[in-house]
CSV table of C-alpha atoms in Angstrom, one decimal:
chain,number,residue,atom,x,y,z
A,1,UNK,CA,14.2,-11.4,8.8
A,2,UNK,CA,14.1,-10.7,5.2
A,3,UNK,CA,12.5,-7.8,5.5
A,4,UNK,CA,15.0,-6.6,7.9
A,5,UNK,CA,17.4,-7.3,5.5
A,6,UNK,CA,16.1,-5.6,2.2
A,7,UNK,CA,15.4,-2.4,5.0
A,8,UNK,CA,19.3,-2.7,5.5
A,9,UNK,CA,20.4,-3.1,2.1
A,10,UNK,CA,18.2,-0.2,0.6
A,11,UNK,CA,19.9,2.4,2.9
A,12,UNK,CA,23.2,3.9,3.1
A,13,UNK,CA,25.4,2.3,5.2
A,14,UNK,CA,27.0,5.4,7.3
A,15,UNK,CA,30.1,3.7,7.8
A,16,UNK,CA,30.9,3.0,4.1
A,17,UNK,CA,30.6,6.6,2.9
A,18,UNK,CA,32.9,7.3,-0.6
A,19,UNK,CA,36.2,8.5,-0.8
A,20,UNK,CA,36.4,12.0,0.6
A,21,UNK,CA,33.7,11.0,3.1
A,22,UNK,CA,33.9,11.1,7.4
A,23,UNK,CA,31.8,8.3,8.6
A,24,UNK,CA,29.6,9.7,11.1
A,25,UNK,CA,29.3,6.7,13.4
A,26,UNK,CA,31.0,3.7,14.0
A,27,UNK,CA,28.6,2.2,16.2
A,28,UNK,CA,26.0,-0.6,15.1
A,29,UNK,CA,22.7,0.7,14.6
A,30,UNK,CA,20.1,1.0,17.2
A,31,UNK,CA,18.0,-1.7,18.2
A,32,UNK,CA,14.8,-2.3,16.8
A,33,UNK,CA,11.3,-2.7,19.3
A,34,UNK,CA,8.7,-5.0,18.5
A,35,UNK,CA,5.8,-4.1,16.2
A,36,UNK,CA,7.5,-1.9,14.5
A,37,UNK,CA,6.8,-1.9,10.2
A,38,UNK,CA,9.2,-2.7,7.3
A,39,UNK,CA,7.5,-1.0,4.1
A,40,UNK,CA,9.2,-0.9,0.4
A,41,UNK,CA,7.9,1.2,-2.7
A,42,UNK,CA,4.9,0.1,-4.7
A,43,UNK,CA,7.7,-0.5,-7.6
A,44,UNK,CA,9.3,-3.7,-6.0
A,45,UNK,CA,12.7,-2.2,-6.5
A,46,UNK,CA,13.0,-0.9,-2.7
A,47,UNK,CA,13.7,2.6,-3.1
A,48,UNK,CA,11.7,3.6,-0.3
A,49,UNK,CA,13.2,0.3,2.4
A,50,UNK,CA,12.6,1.7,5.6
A,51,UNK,CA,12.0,0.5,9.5
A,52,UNK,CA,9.9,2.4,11.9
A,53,UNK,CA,10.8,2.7,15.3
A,54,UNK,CA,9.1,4.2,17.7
A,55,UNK,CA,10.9,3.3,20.6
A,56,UNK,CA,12.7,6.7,21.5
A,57,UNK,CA,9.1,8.4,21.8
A,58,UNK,CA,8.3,10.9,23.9
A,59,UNK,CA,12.7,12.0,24.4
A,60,UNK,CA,13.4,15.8,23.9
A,61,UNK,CA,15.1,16.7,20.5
A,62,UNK,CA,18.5,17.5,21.2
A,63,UNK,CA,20.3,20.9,22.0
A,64,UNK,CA,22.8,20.3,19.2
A,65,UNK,CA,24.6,22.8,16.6
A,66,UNK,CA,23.7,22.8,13.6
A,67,UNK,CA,24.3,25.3,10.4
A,68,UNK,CA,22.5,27.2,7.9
A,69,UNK,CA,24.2,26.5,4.6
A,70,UNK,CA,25.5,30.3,5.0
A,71,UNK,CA,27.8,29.0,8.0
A,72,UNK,CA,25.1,30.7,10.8
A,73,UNK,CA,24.4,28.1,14.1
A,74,UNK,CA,21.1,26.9,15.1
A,75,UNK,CA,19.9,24.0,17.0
A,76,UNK,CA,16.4,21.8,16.9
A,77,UNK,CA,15.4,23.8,19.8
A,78,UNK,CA,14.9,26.9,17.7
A,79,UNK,CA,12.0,25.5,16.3
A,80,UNK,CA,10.2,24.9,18.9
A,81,UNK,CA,7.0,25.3,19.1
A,82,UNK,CA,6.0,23.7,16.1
A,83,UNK,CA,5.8,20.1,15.1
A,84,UNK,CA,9.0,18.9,13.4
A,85,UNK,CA,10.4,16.5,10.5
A,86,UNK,CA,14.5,16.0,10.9
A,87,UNK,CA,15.8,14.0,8.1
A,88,UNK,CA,19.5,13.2,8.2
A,89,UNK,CA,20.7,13.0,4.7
A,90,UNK,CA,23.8,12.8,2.3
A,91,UNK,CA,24.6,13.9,-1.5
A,92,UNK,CA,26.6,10.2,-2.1
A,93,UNK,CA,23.5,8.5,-0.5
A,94,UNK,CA,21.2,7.3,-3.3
A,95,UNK,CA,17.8,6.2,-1.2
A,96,UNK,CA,18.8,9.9,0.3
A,97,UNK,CA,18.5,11.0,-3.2
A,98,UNK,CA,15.2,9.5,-4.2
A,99,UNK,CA,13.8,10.0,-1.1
A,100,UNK,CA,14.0,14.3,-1.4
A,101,UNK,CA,12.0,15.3,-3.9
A,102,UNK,CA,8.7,13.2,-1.2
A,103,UNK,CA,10.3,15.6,1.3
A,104,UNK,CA,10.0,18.8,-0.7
A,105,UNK,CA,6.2,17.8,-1.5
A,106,UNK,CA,5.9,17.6,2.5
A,107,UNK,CA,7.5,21.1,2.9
A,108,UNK,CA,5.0,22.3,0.3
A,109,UNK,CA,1.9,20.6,1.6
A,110,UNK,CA,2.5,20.8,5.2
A,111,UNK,CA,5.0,23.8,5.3
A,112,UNK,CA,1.4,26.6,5.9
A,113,UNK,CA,0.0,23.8,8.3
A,114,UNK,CA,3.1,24.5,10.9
A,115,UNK,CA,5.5,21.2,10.2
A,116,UNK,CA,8.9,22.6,10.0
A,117,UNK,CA,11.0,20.5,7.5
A,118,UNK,CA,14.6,20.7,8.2
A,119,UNK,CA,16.9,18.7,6.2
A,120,UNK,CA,19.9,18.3,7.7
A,121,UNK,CA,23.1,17.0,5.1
A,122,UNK,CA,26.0,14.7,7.0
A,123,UNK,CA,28.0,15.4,3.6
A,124,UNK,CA,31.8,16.7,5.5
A,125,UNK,CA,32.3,19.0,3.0
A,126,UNK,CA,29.2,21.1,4.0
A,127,UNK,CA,27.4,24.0,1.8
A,128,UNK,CA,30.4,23.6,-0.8
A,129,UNK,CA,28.8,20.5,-2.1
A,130,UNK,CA,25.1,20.7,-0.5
A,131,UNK,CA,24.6,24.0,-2.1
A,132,UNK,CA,25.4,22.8,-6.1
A,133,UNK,CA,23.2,20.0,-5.7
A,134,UNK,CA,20.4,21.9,-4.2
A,135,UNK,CA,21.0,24.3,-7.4
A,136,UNK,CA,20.6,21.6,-9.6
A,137,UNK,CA,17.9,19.3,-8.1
A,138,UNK,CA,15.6,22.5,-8.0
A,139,UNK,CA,13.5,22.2,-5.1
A,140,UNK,CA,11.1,24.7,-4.7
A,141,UNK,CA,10.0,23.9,-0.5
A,142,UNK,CA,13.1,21.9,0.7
A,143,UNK,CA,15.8,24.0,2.6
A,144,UNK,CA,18.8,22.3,3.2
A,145,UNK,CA,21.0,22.4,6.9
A,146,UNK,CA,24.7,21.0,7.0
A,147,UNK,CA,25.9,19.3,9.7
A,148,UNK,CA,29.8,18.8,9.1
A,149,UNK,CA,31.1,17.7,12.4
A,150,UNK,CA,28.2,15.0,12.5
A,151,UNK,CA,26.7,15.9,15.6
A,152,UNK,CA,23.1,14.8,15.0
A,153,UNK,CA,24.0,11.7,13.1
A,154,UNK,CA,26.5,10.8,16.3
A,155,UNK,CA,23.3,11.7,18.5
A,156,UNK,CA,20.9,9.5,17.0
A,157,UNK,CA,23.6,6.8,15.9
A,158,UNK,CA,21.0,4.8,13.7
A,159,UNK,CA,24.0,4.1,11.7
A,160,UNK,CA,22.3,4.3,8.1
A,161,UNK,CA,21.1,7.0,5.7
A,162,UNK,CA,18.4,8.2,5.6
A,163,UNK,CA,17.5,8.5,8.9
A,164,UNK,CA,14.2,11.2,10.0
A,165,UNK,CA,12.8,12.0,13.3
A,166,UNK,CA,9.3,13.4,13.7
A,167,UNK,CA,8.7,15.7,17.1
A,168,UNK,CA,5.8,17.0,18.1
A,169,UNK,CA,5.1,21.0,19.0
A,170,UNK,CA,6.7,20.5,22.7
A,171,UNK,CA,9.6,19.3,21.1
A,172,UNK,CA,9.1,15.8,22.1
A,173,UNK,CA,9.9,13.0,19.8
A,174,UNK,CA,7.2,11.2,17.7
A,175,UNK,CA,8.8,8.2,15.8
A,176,UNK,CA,11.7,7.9,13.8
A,177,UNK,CA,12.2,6.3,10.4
A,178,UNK,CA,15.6,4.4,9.0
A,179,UNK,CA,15.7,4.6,5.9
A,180,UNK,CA,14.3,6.1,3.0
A,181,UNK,CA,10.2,6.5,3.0
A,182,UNK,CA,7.4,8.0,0.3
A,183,UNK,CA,6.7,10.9,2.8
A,184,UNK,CA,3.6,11.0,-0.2
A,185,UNK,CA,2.4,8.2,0.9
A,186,UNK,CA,-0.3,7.1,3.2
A,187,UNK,CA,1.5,6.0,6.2
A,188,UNK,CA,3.9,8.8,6.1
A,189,UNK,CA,0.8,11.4,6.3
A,190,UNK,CA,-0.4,9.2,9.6
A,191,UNK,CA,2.7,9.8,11.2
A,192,UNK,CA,2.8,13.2,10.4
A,193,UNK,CA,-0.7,14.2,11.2
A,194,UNK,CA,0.2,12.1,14.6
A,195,UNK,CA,2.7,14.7,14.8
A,196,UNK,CA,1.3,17.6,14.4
A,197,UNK,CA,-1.8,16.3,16.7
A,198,UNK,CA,0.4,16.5,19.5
């Protein structure tokens, strides 16, 4: 239970976003199956609080809009064919924050492999305030995705940020992870070799 708690506490809370901020979903978040793992950062400090839960696996990734931060639609499907890491994400969300620069390390390493990394911002005001902080966070792998009418983070309604969803190359869903995780460390690299097994 105290695990559970410090997961909760170490992510954003979607429906408590700053001023200037839409909540993307009101709903609670989704329940949690059993043997599921609780994991924080080698630090102690919990920057990397997350819960796994696997119990959407094997459900299609969602036919959803989407944009490219120069306004131009896509949707999850148009990456099919190859295994898939979705990470919901915000610029106010500070385990979001810490959590990228493990994500652009995963787009570098696994990016020639086939994993497509596409990181997907819930920020409502889109490229005008993804783009600046892409600019100054220089990543050199990470491509960012905006989101501004919440679709995804409506569809998956974990109710927290960070939240990433692993598919396999039929498009088929993998596990997902709530909250923020070292995608450089050691369990992250099982689930996405699982992944990109499939």
């Amino acid at each position: 239970m105290t695990l559970l708690l410090l997961a909760s506490l170490a992510a954003c809370d979607r429906q408590s976003p700053p001023a200037g901020q839409a909540a993307a979903n009101g709903e609670a978040p989704a329940p949690i199956t059993s043997g599921e793992a609780t994991g924080s950062s080698a630090s102690g400090k919990g920057e990397f609080s997350y819960t796994l839960d696997r119990s959407k696996a094997g459900t299609p990734a969602p036919d959803l809009t989407f944009q490219t931060l120069d306004g131009n639609d896509t949707t999850l499907p148009d990456f099919a064919g190859k295994p898939l890491l979705v990470n919901l994400w915000a610029t106010w969300c500070a385990p979001c924050v810490a959590e990228m620069p493990t994500l652009d390390a995963v787009a570098a390493a696994y990016g020639p492999k086939g994993l497509s990394v596409v990181a997907v911002s819930q920020d409502s005001q889109g490229g005008k305030i993804v783009q600046p902080f892409f600019a100054k966070q220089g990543f050199k792998h990470l491509k960012s995705w905006i989101d501004p009418e919440n679709q995804l983070g409506f569809h998956y309604a974990t109710g927290m940020l960070p939240t990433t969803i692993l598919y396999d190359a039929q498009g088929k869903e993998v596990a997902r992870v709530i909250g923020a995780m070292d995608w450089n460390g050691k369990e992250a690299h099982a689930l996405i070799a699982e992944a990109m097994q499939s």
